[in-house]
XYZ file of C-alpha atoms in Angstrom:
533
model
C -5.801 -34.346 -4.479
C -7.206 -32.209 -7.034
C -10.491 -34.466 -7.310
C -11.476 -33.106 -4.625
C -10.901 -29.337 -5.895
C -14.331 -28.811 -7.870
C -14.274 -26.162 -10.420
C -17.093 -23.722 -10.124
C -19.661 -23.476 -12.298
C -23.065 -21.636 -12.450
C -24.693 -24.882 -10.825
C -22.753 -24.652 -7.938
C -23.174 -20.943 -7.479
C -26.157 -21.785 -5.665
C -25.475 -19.022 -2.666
C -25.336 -16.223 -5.760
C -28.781 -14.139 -6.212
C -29.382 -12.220 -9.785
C -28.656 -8.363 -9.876
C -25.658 -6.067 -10.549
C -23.215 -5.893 -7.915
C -23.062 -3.068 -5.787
C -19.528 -1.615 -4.471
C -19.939 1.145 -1.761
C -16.054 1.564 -0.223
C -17.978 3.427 2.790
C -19.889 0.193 2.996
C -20.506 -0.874 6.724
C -20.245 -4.437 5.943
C -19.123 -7.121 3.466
C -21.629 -8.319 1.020
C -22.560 -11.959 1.686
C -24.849 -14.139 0.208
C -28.532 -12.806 0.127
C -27.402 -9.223 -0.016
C -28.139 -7.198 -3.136
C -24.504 -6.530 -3.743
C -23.144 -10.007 -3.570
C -21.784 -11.347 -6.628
C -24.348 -13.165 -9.780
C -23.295 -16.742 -11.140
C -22.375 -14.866 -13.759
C -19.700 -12.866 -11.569
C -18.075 -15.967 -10.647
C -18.049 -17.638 -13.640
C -16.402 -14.475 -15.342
C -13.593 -14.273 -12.390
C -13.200 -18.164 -13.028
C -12.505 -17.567 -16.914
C -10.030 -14.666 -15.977
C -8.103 -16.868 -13.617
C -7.757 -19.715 -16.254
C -10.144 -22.138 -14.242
C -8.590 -21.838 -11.008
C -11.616 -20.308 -8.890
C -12.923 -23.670 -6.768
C -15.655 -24.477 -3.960
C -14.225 -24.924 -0.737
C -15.400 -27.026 2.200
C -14.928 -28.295 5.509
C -11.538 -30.720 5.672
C -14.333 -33.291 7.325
C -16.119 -33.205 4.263
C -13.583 -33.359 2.228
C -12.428 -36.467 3.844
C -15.411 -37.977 3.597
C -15.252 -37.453 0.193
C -11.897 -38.707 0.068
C -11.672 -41.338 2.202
C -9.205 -39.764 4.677
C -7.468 -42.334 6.776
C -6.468 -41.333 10.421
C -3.366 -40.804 9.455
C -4.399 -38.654 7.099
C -6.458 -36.846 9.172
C -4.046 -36.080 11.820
C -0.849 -35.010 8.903
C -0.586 -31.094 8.701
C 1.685 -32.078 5.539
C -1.936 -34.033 4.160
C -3.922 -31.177 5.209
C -2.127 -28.667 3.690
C -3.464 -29.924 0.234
C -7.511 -29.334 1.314
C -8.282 -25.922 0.737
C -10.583 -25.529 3.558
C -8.399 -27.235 6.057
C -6.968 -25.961 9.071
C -4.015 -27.712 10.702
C -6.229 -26.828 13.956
C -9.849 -27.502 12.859
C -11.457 -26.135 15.458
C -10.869 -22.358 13.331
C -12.979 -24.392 10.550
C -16.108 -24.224 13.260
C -18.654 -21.582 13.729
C -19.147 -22.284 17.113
C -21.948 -19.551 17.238
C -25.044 -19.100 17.810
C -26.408 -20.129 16.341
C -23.617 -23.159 15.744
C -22.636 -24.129 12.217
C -20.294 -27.120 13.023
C -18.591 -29.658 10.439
C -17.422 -32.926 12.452
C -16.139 -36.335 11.324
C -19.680 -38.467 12.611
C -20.772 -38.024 8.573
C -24.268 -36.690 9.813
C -23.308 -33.104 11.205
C -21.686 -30.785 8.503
C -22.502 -27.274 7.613
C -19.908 -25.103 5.992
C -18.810 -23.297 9.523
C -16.351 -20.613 9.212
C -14.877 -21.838 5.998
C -14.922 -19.633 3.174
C -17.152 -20.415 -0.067
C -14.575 -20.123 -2.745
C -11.042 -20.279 -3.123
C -8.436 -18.801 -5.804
C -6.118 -21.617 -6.058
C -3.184 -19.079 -7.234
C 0.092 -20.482 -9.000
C 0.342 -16.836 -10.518
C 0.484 -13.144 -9.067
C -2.216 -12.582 -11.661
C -4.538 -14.855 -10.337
C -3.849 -13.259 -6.558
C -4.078 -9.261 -8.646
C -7.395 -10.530 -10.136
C -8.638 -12.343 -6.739
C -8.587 -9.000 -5.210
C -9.576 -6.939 -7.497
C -13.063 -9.282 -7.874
C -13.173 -8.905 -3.761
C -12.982 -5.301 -4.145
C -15.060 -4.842 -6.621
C -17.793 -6.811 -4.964
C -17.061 -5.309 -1.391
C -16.353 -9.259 -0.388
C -13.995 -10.453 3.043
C -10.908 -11.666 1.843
C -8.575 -14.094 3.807
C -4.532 -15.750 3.093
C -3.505 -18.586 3.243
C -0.894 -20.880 1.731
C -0.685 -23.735 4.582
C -3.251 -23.291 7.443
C -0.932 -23.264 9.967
C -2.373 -20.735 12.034
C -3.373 -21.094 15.639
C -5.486 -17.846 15.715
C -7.645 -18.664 13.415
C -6.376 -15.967 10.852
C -6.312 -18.098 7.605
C -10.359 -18.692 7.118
C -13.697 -16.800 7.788
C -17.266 -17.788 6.695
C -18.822 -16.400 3.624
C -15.335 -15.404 2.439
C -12.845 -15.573 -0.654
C -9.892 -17.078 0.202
C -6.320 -16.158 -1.620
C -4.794 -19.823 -1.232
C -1.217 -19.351 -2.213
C 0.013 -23.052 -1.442
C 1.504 -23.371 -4.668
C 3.541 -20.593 -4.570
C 6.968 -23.606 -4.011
C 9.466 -21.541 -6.033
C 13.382 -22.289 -3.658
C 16.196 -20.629 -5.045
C 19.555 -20.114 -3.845
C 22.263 -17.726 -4.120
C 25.687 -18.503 -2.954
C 26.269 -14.780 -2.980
C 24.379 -11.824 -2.149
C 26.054 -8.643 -3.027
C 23.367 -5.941 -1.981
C 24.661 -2.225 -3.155
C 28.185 -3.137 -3.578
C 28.432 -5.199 -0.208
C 28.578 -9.004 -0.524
C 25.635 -9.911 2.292
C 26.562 -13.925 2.036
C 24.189 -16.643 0.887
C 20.486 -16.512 1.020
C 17.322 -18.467 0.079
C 14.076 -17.034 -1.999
C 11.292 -19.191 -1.249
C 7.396 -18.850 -2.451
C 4.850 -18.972 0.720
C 3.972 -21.975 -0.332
C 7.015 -23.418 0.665
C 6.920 -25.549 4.474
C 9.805 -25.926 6.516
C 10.422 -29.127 6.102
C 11.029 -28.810 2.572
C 13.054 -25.837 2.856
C 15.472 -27.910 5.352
C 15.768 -30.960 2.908
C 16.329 -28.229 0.237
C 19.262 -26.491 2.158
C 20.673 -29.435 3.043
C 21.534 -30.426 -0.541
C 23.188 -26.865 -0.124
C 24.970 -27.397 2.772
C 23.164 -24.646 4.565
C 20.486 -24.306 7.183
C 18.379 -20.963 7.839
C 16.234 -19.944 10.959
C 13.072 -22.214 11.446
C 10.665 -23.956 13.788
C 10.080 -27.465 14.174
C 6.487 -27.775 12.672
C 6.875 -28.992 8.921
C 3.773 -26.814 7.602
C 4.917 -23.441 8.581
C 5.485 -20.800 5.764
C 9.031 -18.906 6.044
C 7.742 -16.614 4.111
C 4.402 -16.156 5.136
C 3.143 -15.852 8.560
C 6.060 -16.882 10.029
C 8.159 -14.159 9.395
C 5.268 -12.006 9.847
C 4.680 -12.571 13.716
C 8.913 -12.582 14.770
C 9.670 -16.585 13.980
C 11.105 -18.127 17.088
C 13.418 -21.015 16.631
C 15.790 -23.401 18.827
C 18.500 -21.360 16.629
C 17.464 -18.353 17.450
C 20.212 -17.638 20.452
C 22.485 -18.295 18.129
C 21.180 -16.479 15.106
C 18.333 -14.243 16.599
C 14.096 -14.538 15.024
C 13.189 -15.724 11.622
C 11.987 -11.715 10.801
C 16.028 -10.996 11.927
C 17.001 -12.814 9.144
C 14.612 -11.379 5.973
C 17.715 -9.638 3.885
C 17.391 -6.198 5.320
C 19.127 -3.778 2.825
C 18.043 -2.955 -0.747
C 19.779 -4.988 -3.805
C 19.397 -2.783 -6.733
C 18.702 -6.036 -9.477
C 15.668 -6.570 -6.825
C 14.389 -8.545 -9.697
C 16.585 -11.299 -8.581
C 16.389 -11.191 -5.252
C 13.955 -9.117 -3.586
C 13.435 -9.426 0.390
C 9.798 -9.949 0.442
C 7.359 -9.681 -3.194
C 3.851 -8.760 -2.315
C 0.519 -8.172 -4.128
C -1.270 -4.937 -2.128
C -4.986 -4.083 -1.831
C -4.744 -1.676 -4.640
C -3.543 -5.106 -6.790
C -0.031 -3.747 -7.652
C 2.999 -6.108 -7.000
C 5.370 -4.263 -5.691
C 9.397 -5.396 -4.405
C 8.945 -4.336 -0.406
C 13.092 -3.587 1.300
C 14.548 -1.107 3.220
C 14.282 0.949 0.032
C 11.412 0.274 -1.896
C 8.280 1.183 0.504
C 10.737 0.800 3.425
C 7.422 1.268 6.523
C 6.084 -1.615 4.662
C 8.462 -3.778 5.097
C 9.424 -2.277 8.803
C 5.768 -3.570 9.253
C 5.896 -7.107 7.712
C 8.766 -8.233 10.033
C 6.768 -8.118 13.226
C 3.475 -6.481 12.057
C 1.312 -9.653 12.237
C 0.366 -12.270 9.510
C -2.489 -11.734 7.164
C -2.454 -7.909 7.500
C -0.834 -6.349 5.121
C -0.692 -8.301 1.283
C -0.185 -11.560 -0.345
C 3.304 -12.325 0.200
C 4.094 -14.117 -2.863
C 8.051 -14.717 -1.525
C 10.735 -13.527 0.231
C 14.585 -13.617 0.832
C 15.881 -14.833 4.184
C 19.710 -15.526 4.904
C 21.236 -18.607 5.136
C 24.086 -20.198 7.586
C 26.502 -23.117 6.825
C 25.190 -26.329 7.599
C 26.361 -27.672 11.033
C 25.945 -30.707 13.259
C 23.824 -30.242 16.298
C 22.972 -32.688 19.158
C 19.699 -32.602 20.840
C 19.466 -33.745 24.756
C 16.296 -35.062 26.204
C 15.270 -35.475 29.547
C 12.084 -36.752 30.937
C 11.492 -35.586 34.895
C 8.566 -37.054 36.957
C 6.451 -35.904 40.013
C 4.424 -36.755 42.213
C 2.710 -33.530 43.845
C 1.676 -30.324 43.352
C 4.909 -28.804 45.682
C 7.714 -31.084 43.892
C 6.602 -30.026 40.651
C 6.322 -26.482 41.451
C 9.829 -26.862 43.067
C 10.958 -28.479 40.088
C 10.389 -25.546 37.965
C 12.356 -22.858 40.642
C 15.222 -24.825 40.073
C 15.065 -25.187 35.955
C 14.518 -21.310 36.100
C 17.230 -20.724 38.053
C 19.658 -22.848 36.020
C 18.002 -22.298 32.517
C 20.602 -19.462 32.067
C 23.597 -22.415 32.369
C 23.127 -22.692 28.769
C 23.822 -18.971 27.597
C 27.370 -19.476 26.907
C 26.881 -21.858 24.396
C 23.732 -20.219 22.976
C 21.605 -23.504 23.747
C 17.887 -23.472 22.440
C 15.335 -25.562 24.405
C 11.591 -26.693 24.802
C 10.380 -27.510 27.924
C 6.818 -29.085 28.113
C 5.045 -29.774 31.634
C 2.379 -31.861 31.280
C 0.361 -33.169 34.258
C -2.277 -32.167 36.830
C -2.154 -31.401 40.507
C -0.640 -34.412 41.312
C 1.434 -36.218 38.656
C 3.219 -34.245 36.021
C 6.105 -34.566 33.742
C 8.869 -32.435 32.723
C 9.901 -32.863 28.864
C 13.313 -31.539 28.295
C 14.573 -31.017 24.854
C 18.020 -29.429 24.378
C 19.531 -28.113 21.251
C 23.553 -27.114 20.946
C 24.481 -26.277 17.804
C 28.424 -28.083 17.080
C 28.462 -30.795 19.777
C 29.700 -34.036 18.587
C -0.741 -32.234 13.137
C -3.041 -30.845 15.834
C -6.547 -31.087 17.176
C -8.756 -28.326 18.982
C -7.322 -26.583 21.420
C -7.034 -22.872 22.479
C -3.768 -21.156 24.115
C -2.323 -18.285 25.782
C 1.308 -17.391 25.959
C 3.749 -14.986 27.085
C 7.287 -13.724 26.793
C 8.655 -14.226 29.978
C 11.800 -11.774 30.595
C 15.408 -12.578 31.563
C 14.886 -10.262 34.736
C 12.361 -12.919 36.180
C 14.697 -15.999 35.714
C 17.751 -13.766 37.161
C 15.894 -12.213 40.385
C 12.481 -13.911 40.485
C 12.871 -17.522 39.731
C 10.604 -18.577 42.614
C 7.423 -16.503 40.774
C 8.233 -19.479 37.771
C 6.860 -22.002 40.187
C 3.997 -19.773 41.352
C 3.011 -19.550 38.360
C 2.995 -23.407 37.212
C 1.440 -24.413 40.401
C -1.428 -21.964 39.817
C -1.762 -23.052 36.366
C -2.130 -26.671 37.030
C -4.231 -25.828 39.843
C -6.662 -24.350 37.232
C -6.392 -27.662 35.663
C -4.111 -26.296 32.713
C -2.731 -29.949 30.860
C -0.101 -28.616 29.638
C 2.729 -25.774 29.593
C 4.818 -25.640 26.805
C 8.225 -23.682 27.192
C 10.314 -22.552 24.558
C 14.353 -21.320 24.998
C 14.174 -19.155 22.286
C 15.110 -15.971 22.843
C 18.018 -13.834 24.716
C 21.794 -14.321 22.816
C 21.398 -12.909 19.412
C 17.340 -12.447 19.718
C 18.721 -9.598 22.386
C 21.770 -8.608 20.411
C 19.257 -7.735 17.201
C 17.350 -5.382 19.396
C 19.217 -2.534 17.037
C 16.874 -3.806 14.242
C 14.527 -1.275 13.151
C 11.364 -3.641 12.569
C 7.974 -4.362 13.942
C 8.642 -7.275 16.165
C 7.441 -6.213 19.957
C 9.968 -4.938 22.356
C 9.200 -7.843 24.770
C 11.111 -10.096 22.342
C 14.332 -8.323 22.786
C 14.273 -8.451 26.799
C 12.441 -11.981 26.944
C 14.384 -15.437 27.570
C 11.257 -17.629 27.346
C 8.229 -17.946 25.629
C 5.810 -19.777 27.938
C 2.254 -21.449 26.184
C -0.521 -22.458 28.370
C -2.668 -24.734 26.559
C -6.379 -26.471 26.579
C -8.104 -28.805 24.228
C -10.588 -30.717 23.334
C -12.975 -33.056 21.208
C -15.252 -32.832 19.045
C -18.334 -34.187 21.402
C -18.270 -31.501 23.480
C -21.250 -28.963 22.654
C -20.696 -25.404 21.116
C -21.599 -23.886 23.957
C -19.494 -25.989 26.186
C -16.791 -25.131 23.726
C -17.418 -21.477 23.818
C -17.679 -21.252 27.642
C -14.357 -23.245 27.959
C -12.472 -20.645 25.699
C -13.585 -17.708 27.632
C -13.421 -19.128 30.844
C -9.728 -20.328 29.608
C -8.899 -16.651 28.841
C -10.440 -15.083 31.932
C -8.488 -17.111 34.899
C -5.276 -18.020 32.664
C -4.241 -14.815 30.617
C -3.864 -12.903 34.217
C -1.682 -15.565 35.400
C 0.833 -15.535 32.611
C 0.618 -11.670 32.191
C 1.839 -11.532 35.618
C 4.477 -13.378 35.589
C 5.695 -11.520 32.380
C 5.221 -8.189 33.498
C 1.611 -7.415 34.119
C -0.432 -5.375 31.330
C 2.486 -4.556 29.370
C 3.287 -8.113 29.011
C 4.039 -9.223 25.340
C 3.477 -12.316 23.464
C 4.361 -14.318 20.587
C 1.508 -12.958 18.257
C 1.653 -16.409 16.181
C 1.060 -18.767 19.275
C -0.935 -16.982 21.379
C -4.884 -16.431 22.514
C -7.315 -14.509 20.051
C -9.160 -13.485 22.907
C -6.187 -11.188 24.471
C -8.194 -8.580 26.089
C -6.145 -6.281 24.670
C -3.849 -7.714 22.031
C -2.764 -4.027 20.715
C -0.641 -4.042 23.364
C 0.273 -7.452 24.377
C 0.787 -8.412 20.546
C 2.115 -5.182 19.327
C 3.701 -3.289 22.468
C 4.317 0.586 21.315
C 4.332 -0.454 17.774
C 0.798 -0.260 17.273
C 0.323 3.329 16.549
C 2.943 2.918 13.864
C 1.371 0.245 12.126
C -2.038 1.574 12.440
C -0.984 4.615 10.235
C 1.096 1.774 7.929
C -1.960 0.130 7.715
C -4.193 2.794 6.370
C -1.813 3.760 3.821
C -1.631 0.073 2.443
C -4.929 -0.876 3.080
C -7.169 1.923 3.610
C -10.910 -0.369 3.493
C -9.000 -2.825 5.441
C -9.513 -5.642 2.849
C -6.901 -7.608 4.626
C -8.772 -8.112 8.078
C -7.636 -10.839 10.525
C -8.814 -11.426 14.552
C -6.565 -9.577 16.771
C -4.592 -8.228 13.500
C -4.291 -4.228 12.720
C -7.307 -2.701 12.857
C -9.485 -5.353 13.722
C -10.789 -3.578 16.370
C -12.623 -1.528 14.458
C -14.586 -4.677 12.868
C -17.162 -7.130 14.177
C -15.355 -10.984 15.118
C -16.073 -12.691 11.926
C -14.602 -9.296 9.947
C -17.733 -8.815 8.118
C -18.934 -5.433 9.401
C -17.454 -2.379 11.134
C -18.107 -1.463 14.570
């Protein structure tokens, strides 16, 4: 995979003008290329020889199949992807769809760079991510994370940026014991952010434990997962992935810290309950790409068990039966609360015909294309006294001509029961006993302005339909699969947090080098992060 990874050199620099760079902090924007301040050939091939070699170009992932000869099966892997360093999992974040339009798509004729960054530190050390920084400081340059690309915001690449790619951060260590000041806290897993789920399961297996995931082999434990809450069909039983991150301080932190991060000063620093303790209130909850590089982090571990998983398919044939359909799974879905059940629940269908996907989980009984979504946490009280408002709701949405609704039983038992956990994950998680995903796609033929008006026109007549359901405008939702367009995401992302981490923020990260869309302080930049507002 590394052919593909070209090593920069003054040649390729072609983007870079001659001059001194020029670092204003009170600057109103990032340099990019054609501005006086942007960094020489020179620049980069000096941060290149610092980092050992390990600055590269970056492109599209259509290009870089191209180049590679991608099969479709290829294409369509998130575990392939993950190795491209301008990849996406959902490419549609890797197009600028304007204006003007800067588009990359798989016809081999149309491919500009997009919303891709230029250059990438491939990192495998926390110098490399210290000296990354420090260069994008010094140079006044917009920065983005990311280890896998699993990010359905959009958060993990931005045109004319440097990107921090951390994907071969794989350290997994375990620790059968976990005595944190004096107090044995049980076993527990370090893992680097490069690190997917799927290879933390077949690593904990070997164990004999299991730990709180998702399903989607890409996602980062210890990156944005974490970050944003981290539902999971365990998480009734053993509350959100942030629930889990080791919670009090271990005095040999060099061991086994809780999370390891790099900050926008460049200092590493060991981030607990004790060491910087707002910081890490922040980074369980606070949103991904915010705050640091995450280079790991400690989350506890459970003993292995054997689980059986029950699925149902359920078909209908109008509008009425499948909205009545729905009344009567809300008002059974809390039949499974005594066992602490997970489930997903997928309608997919139109006005007419529709199916029901039903996916159970009970714990000790014997890739993606374009596509933009909205979600909410829907709250217990609805299911209990309002399970009629579920089919309301569905019916509407299909009316709009919504393909899909993706549910998720993955909160209430111990995702309630954690609600004494001082940490940044939104209120709405602790009362919710869904989380309900409305979602749209589409191809690649379909015209950047088509593509534009469909995301806004998505957001307009959808987000009000969800948000009531869930509460009206103090509805929350699942900050990691939700819209980037939430009108107001302070609140539906962060709930009464936001203030909090606002005044976390500028302590961390005072010229808001770590910008994402709808993250911290974003709202006081332009979309693309590139100039204040």
């Amino acid at each position: 995979m590394f052919s593909l990874l070209r090593s920069i050199t003054a040649a390729a620099i072609a983007v870079s003008l001659s001059g001194p760079a020029v670092v204003h902090a009170w600057s109103r924007c990032r340099n990019q290329p054609g501005d006086p301040g942007y960094p020489t050939a020179a620049d980069w091939s000096a941060l290149n020889d610092t980092i050992c070699g390990r600055l590269i170009s970056v492109v599209p992932s259509a290009r870089a199949c191209l180049e590679l000869g991608c099969t479709e099966a290829q294409w369509e892997s998130g575990i392939f992807r993950q190795t491209i360093p301008g990849s996406m999992n959902a490419y549609n974040w890797e197009q600028d769809y304007g204006p003007p339009p800067e588009l990359c798509l798989r016809n081999g004729t149309t491919c500009a760079q997009g919303n891709v960054p230029l250059y990438a530190v491939n990192a495998t050390t926390i110098q490399h991510i210290q000296a990354g920084i420090k260069f994008a400081q010094d140079h006044n340059l917009r920065v983005v994370i990311k280890s896998s690309g699993h990010d359905f915001l959009g958060r993990s690449t931005a045109r004319n940026s440097l990107l921090l790619w951390t994907a071969y951060f794989k350290n997994i260590t375990f620790a059968e014991d976990f005595p944190i000041d004096g107090v044995d806290q049980g076993p527990a897993v370090t893992v680097g952010t490069g690190v997917g789920l799927k290879t933390i399961y077949a690593a904990a297996k070997t164990q004999n434990k299991m730990f709180v995931g998702g399903t989607a082999a890409t996602v980062s434990a210890a990156g944005g997962y974490t970050q944003g809450a981290g539902h999971s069909a365990f998480s009734p039983i053993y509350g959100l992935g942030a629930d889990n991150v080791l919670l009090t301080f271990k005095k040999d932190s060099s061991k086994h810290p809780e999370y390891r991060v790099v900050l926008a000063n460049t200092s590493f620093v060991t981030v607990n309950s004790a060491s910087h303790p707002d910081l890490f209130w922040a980074l369980r909850g606070g949103g991904a790409g915010s705050w640091g590089v995450i280079i790991d982090a400690t989350l506890r571990t459970f003993p292995i068990f054997n689980a059986t998983v029950h699925v149902v398919n359920i078909l209908t044939a109008t509008l009425d039966q499948t909205g009545d359909l729905m009344t009567t799974h809300a008002m059974h879905i809390k039949d499974w609360d005594a066992v602490k059940a997970g489930q997903y629940f997928f309608l997919i269908g139109s006005t007419s015909n529709s199916t029901l996907i039903l996916a159970t989980i009970f714990k000790d009984l014997d890739g993606d294309a374009s596509k933009a979504q909205i979600s909410r946490l829907v709250p217990n009280s609805v299911y209990l006294n309002a399970p009629s408002n579920i089919s309301t709701a569905y019916k509407q949405l299909l009316s709009m001509g919504v393909p899909a609704v993706l549910g998720h039983l993955v909160a209430g038992g111990q995702v309630a029961a954690n609600a004494n956990i001082s940490s940044a994950i939104i209120p709405a998680w602790r009362s919710a006993k869904t989380h309900v995903v409305a979602v749209q796609s589409w191809n690649e033929t379909l015209s950047a302005d088509d593509v534009q008006a469909l995301r806004r026109n998505f957001t307009s007549t959808v987000q009000p339909v969800l948000a009531e359901l869930a509460g009206g405008a103090s509805s929350g939702s699942y900050s990691n699969e939700a819209d980037v367009l939430e009108p107001n995401f302070a609140v539906t992302f962060f709930g009464p947090n936001y203030s909090r981490l606002e005044c976390i923020k500028a302590a961390y990260d005072p010229n808001d080098l770590f910008i994402v869309p709808a993250g911290v302080r974003s709202e006081h930049w332009d979309a693309e992060g590139m100039c204040r507002v």
